Coordinates of C-alpha atoms in Angstrom, one line a residue:
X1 CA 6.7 21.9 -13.5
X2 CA 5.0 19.5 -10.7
X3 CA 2.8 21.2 -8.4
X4 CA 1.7 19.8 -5.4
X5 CA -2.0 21.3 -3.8
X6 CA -2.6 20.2 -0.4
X7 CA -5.6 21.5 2.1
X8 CA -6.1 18.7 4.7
X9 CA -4.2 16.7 7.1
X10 CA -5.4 13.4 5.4
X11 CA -4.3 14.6 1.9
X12 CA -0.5 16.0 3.5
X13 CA 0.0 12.0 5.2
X14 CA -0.6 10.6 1.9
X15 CA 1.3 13.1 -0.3
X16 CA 3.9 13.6 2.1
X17 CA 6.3 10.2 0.5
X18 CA 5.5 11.8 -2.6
X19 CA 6.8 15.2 -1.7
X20 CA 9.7 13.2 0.0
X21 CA 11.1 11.4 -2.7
X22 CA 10.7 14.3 -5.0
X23 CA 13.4 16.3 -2.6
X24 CA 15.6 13.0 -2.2
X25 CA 15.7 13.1 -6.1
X26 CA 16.1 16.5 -6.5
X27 CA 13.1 17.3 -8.6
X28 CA 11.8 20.6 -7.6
X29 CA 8.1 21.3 -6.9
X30 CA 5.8 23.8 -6.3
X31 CA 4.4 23.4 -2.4
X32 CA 0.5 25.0 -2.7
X33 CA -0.9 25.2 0.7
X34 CA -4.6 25.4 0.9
X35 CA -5.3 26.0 4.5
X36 CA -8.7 23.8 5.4
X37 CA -6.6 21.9 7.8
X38 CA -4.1 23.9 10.0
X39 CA -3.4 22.3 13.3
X40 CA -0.6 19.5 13.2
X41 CA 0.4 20.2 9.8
X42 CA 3.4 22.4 10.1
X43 CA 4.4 19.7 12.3
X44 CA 3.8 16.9 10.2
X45 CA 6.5 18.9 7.6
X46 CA 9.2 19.4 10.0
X47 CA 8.5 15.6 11.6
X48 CA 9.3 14.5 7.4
X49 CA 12.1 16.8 7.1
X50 CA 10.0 18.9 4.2
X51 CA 9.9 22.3 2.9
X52 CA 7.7 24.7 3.8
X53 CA 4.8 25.9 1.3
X54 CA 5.7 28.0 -1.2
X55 CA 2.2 29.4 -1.3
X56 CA -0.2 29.8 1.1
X57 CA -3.9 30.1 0.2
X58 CA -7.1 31.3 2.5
X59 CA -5.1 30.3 6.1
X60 CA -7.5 31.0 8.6
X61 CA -5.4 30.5 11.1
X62 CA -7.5 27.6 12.7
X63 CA -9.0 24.4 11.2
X64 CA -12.4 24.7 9.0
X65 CA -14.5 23.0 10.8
X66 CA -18.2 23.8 10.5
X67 CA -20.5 23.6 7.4
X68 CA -20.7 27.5 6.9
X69 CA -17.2 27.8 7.3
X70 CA -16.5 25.9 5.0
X71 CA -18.8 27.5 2.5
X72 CA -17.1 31.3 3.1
X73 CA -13.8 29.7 2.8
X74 CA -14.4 27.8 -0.1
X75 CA -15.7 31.0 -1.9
X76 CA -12.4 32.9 -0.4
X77 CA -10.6 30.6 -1.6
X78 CA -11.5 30.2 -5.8
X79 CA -11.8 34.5 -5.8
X80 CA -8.3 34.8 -4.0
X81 CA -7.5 31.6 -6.7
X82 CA -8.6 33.4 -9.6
X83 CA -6.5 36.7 -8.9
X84 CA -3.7 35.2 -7.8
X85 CA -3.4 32.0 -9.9
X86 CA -0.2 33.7 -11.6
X87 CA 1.9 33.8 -7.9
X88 CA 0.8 30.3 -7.1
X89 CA 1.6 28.6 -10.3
X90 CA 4.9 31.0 -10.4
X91 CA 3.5 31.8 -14.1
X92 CA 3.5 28.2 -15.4
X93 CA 1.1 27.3 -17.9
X94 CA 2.8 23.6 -19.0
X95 CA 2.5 21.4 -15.5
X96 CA 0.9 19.6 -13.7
X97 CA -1.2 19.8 -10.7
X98 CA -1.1 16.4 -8.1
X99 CA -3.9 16.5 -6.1
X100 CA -5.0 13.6 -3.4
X101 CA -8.2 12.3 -2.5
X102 CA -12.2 13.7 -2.9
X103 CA -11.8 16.7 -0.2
X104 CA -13.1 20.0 -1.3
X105 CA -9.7 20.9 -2.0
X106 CA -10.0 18.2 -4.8
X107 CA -12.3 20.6 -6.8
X108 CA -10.9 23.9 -5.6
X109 CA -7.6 23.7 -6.5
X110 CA -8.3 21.5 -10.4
X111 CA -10.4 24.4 -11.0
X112 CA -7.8 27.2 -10.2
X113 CA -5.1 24.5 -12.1
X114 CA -7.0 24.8 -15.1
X115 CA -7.7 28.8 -14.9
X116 CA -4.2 28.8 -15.5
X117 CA -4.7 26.2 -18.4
X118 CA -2.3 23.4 -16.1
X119 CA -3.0 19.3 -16.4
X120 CA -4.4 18.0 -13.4
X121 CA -3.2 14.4 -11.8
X122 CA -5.7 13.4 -9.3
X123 CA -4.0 10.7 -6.9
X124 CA -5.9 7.7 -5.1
X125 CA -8.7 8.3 -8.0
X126 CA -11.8 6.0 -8.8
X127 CA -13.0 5.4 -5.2
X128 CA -17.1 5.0 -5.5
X129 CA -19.8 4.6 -2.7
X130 CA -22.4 5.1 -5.5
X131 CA -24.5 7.3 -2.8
X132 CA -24.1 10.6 -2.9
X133 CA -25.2 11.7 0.7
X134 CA -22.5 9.4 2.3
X135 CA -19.8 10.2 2.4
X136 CA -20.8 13.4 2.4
X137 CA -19.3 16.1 0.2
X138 CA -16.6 13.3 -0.9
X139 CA -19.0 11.4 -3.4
X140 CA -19.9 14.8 -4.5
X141 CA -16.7 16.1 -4.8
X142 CA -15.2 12.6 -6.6
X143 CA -18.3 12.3 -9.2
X144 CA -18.5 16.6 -10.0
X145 CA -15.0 16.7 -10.3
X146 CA -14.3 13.6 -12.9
X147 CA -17.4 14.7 -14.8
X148 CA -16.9 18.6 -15.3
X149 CA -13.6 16.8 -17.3
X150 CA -11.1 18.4 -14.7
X151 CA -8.8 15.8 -14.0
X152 CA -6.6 14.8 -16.8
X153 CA -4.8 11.6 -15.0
X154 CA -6.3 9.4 -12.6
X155 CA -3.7 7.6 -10.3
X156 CA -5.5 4.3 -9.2
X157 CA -4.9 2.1 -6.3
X158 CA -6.3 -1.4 -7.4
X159 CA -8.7 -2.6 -9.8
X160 CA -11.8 -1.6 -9.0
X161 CA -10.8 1.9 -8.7
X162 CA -9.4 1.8 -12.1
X163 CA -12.4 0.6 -13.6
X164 CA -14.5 3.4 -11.6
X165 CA -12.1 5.8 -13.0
X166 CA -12.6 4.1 -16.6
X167 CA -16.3 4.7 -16.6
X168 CA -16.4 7.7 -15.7
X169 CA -13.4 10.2 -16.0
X170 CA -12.4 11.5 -18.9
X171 CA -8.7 11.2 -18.6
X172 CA -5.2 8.8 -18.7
X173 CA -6.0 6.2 -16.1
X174 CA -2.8 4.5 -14.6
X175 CA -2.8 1.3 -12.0
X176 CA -0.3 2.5 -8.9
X177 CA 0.1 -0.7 -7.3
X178 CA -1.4 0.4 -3.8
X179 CA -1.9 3.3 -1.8
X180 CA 0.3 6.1 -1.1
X181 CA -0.3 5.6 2.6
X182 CA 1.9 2.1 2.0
X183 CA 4.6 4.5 1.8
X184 CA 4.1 7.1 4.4
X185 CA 3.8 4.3 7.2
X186 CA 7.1 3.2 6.1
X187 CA 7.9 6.5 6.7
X188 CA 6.9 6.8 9.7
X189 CA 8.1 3.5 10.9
X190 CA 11.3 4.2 9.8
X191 CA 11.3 7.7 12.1
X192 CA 9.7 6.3 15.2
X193 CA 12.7 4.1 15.3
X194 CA 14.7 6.4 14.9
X195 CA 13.7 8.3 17.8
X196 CA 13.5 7.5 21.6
X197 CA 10.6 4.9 22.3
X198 CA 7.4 6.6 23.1
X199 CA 6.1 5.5 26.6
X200 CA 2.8 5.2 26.8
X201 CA 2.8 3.8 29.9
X202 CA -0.2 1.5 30.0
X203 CA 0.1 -1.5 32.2
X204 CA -3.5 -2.1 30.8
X205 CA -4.3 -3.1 27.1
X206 CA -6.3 -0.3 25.4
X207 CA -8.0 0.4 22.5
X208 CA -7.9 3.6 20.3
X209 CA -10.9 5.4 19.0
X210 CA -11.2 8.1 16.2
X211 CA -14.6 9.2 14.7
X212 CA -14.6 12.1 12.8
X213 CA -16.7 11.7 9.5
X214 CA -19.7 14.6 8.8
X215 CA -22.5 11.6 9.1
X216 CA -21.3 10.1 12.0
X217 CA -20.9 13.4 14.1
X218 CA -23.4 16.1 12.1
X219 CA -27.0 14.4 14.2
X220 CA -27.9 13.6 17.4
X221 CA -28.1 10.1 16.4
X222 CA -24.9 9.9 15.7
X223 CA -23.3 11.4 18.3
X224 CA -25.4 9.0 20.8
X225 CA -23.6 6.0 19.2
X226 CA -20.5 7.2 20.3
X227 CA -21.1 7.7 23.5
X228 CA -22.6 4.5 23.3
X229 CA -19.8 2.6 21.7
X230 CA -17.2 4.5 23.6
X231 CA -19.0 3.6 27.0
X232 CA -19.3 0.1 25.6
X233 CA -15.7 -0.4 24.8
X234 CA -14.3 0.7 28.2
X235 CA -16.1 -2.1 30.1
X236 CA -13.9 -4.0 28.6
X237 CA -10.6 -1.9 27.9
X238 CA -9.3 1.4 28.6
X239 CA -10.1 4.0 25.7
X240 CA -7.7 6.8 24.1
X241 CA -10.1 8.5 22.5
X242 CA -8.2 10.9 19.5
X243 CA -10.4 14.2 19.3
X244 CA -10.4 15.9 15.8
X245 CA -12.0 19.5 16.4
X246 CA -15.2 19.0 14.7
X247 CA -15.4 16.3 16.5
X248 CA -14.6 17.7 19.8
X249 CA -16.4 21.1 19.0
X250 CA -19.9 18.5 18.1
X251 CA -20.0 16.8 21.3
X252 CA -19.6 20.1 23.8
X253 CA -22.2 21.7 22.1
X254 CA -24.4 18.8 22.3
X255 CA -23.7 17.9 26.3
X256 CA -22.3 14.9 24.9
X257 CA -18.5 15.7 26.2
X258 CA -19.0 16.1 29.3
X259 CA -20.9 12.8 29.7
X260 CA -17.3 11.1 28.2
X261 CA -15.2 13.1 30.6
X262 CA -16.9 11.2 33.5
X263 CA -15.5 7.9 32.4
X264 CA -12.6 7.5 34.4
X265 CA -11.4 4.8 31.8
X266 CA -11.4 7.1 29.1
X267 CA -8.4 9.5 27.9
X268 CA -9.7 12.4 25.8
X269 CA -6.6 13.2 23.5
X270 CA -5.8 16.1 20.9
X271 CA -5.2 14.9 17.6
X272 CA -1.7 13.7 16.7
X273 CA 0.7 14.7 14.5
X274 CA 1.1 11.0 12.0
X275 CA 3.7 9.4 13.2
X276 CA 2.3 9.4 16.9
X277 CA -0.7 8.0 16.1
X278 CA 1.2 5.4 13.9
X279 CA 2.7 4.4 17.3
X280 CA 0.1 4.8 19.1
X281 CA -2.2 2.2 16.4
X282 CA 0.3 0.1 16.8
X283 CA 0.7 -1.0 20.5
X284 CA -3.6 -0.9 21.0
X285 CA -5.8 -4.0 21.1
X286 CA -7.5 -2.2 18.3
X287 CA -8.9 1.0 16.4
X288 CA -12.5 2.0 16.4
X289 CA -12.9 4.2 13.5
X290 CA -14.7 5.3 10.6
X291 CA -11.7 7.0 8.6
X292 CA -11.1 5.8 5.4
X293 CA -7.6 6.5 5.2
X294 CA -7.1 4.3 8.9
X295 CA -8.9 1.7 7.3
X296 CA -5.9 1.5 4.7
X297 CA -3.4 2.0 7.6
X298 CA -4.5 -1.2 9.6
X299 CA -5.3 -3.0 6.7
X300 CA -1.6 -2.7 5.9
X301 CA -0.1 -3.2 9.5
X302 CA -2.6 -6.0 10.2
X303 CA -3.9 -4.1 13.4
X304 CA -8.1 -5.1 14.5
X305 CA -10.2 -2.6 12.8
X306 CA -13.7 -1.9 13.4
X307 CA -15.0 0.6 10.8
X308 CA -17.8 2.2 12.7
X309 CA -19.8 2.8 9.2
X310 CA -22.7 1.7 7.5
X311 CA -20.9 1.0 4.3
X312 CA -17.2 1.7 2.7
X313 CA -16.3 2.5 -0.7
X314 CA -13.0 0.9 0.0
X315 CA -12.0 -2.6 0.2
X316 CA -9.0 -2.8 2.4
X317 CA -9.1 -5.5 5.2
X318 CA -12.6 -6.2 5.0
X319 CA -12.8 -9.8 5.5
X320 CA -9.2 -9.7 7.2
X321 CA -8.2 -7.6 9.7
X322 CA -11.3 -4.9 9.5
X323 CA -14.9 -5.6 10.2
X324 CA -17.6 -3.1 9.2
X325 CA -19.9 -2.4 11.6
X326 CA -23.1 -1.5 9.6
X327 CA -23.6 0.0 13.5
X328 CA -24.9 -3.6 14.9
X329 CA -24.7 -4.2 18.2
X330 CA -24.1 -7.6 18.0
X331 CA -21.2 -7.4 15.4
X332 CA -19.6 -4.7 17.3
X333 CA -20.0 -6.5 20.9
X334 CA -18.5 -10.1 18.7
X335 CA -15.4 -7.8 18.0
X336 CA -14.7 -6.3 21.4
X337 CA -14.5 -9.6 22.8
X338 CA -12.8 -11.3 20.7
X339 CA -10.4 -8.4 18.8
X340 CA -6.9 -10.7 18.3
X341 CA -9.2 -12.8 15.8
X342 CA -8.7 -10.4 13.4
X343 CA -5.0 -9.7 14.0
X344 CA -2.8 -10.2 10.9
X345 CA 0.9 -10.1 9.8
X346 CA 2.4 -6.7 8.5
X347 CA 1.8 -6.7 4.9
X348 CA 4.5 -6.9 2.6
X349 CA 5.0 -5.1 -0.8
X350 CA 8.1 -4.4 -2.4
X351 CA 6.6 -1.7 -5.2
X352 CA 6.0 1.6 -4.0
X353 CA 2.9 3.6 -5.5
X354 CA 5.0 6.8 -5.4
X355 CA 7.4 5.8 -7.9
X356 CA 4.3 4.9 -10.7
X357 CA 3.2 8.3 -10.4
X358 CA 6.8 9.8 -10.0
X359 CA 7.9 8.1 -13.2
X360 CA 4.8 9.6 -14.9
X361 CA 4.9 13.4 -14.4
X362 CA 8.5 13.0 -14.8
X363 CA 7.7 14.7 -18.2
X364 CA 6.6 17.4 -16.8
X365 CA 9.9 18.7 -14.7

């Protein structure tokens, strides 16, 4: 049987065409939901017409969003694992366990998949930054996981992902073609024009910012540069600022908020449910950001990217339509000005990643 673990919002967008196709098809699979995540996510499911979880695991009934929460959780969630691996597996011992990305849920639910003696398929493997504090816990959960041997197939995005994965997992290692977030903004193109048109109604251009990463809001530093970059930005264009809680929660604790919420050209949003944001991306001048995962998404859609990070792991746009940062002031001031320089065309692909790793656990249904 195919088992699907999910815990955060990034790891549902990617797996979400997966899931998809598997109901189109009619291949049934086992829908683990491991809470870390909560808000937008049960409307993320209805928005791509999919099932509910079949299992629910350590719902908290809000978002995990501090260090020590996450530690309690974590710990909830291997002991109510362990004595409940029979329910969540429905008593399969011959499957396989898809899991996406280098969250904690990465390790947390290969561990409880191999309790119950199941195969694990790790999807968008073999990413490396080399450094193990950043990002923070994602290099440590990539490098822990591959090398404790509990990932039995490693689903690759390009080449140098594949060869990470080659040196050192211990399992299959298969080439996908691209990333699953190819599919899921077709997707989600495919819906928004479905619906009415979304009317944002700026007469002005803006740009859209989203900074969320443990290094970027976890110091005082950090949280200085955004104000800083934020307050830079709107000299020049209005800001819709996209507020993930930890985000949010870091800046009212350190004053910082309330410093933003006296720039009258600067909207202070809730984060959005996938396929807003996806239309949201794609009207703005640009996106400030220093999310992996939205690094793929303009890198596809060809939107002006400026990755507000030191370094990436991942290669997508860099040189094209995404410029890192490295958190210079003159490289960030050269891209506000100038931000249709890096504009591209839509990228076209005709394979979809999903059906590589579809075809593969196909032996397993």
């Amino acid at each position: 049987m195919i088992h699907v673990f999910i815990g955060t919002r990034a790891q549902l967008i990617k797996m979400i065409p997966l899931m998809r196709e598997m109901q189109d098809r009619g291949i049934d699979y086992n829908f683990i939901f491991m809470a870390q995540h909560r808000i937008t996510i049960y409307e993320m499911l209805q928005d791509f017409d999919l099932k509910a979880p079949d299992f629910v695991l350590c719902d908290e009934g809000s978002d995990i969003v501090s260090t020590g929460k996450m530690v309690l959780w974590s710990l909830k969630v291997l002991w109510r694992g362990f004595w409940s691996k029979k329910n969540i597996f429905r008593g399969d011992k011959n499957g396989i366990v898809l899991i996406h990305g280098d969250a904690p849920p990465l390790f947390l639910g290969a561990v409880l998949a191999k309790l119950q003696g199941l195969k694990v398929g790790s999807v968008e493997a073999g990413l490396r930054s080399f450094n193990m504090m950043n990002p923070f816990p994602e290099e440590l959960t990539r490098v822990f996981t591959a090398r404790l041997g509990l990932i039995n197939v490693f689903y690759c995005q390009d080449d140098t992902s594949l060869r990470n994965a080659q040196a050192y997992g211990k399992g299959r290692c298969i080439h996908t073609q691209g990333n699953t977030i190819i599919d899921a903004i077709r997707l989600a193109k495919h819906l928004n024009q479905q619906m009415p048109s979304r009317e944002l109604n700026d007469a002005e251009p803006f740009a859209v910012v989203t900074l969320h990463r443990f290094e970027t809001i976890s110091n005082r530093e950090g949280l200085n540069r955004i104000v800083e970059l934020v307050n830079r930005i709107t000299r020049e264009f209005r800001v819709k600022f996209i507020l993930h809680p930890p985000t949010r929660a870091a800046l009212q604790k350190s004053g910082h908020y309330h410093q933003l919420e006296q720039n009258e050209k600067l909207d202070l949003l809730p984060r959005m449910r996938f396929i807003d944001f996806n239309a949201l991306i794609s009207k703005a001048a640009f996106l400030v950001t220093d999310g992996g995962s939205n690094q793929e998404e303009t890198a596809f859609l060809g939107i002006p990217c400026l990755l507000f990070r030191d370094e990436t792991e991942r290669q997508d746009g860099l040189g094209e339509n995404v410029v890192l940062s490295h958190f210079d002031t003159r490289t960030i001031d050269a891209f506000i000005a100038n931000p249709d320089k890096y504009r591209r065309p839509m990228h076209e692909q005709e394979r979809r990643p999903i059906d590589v790793i579809i075809d593969d656990v196909m032996s397993f249904v």
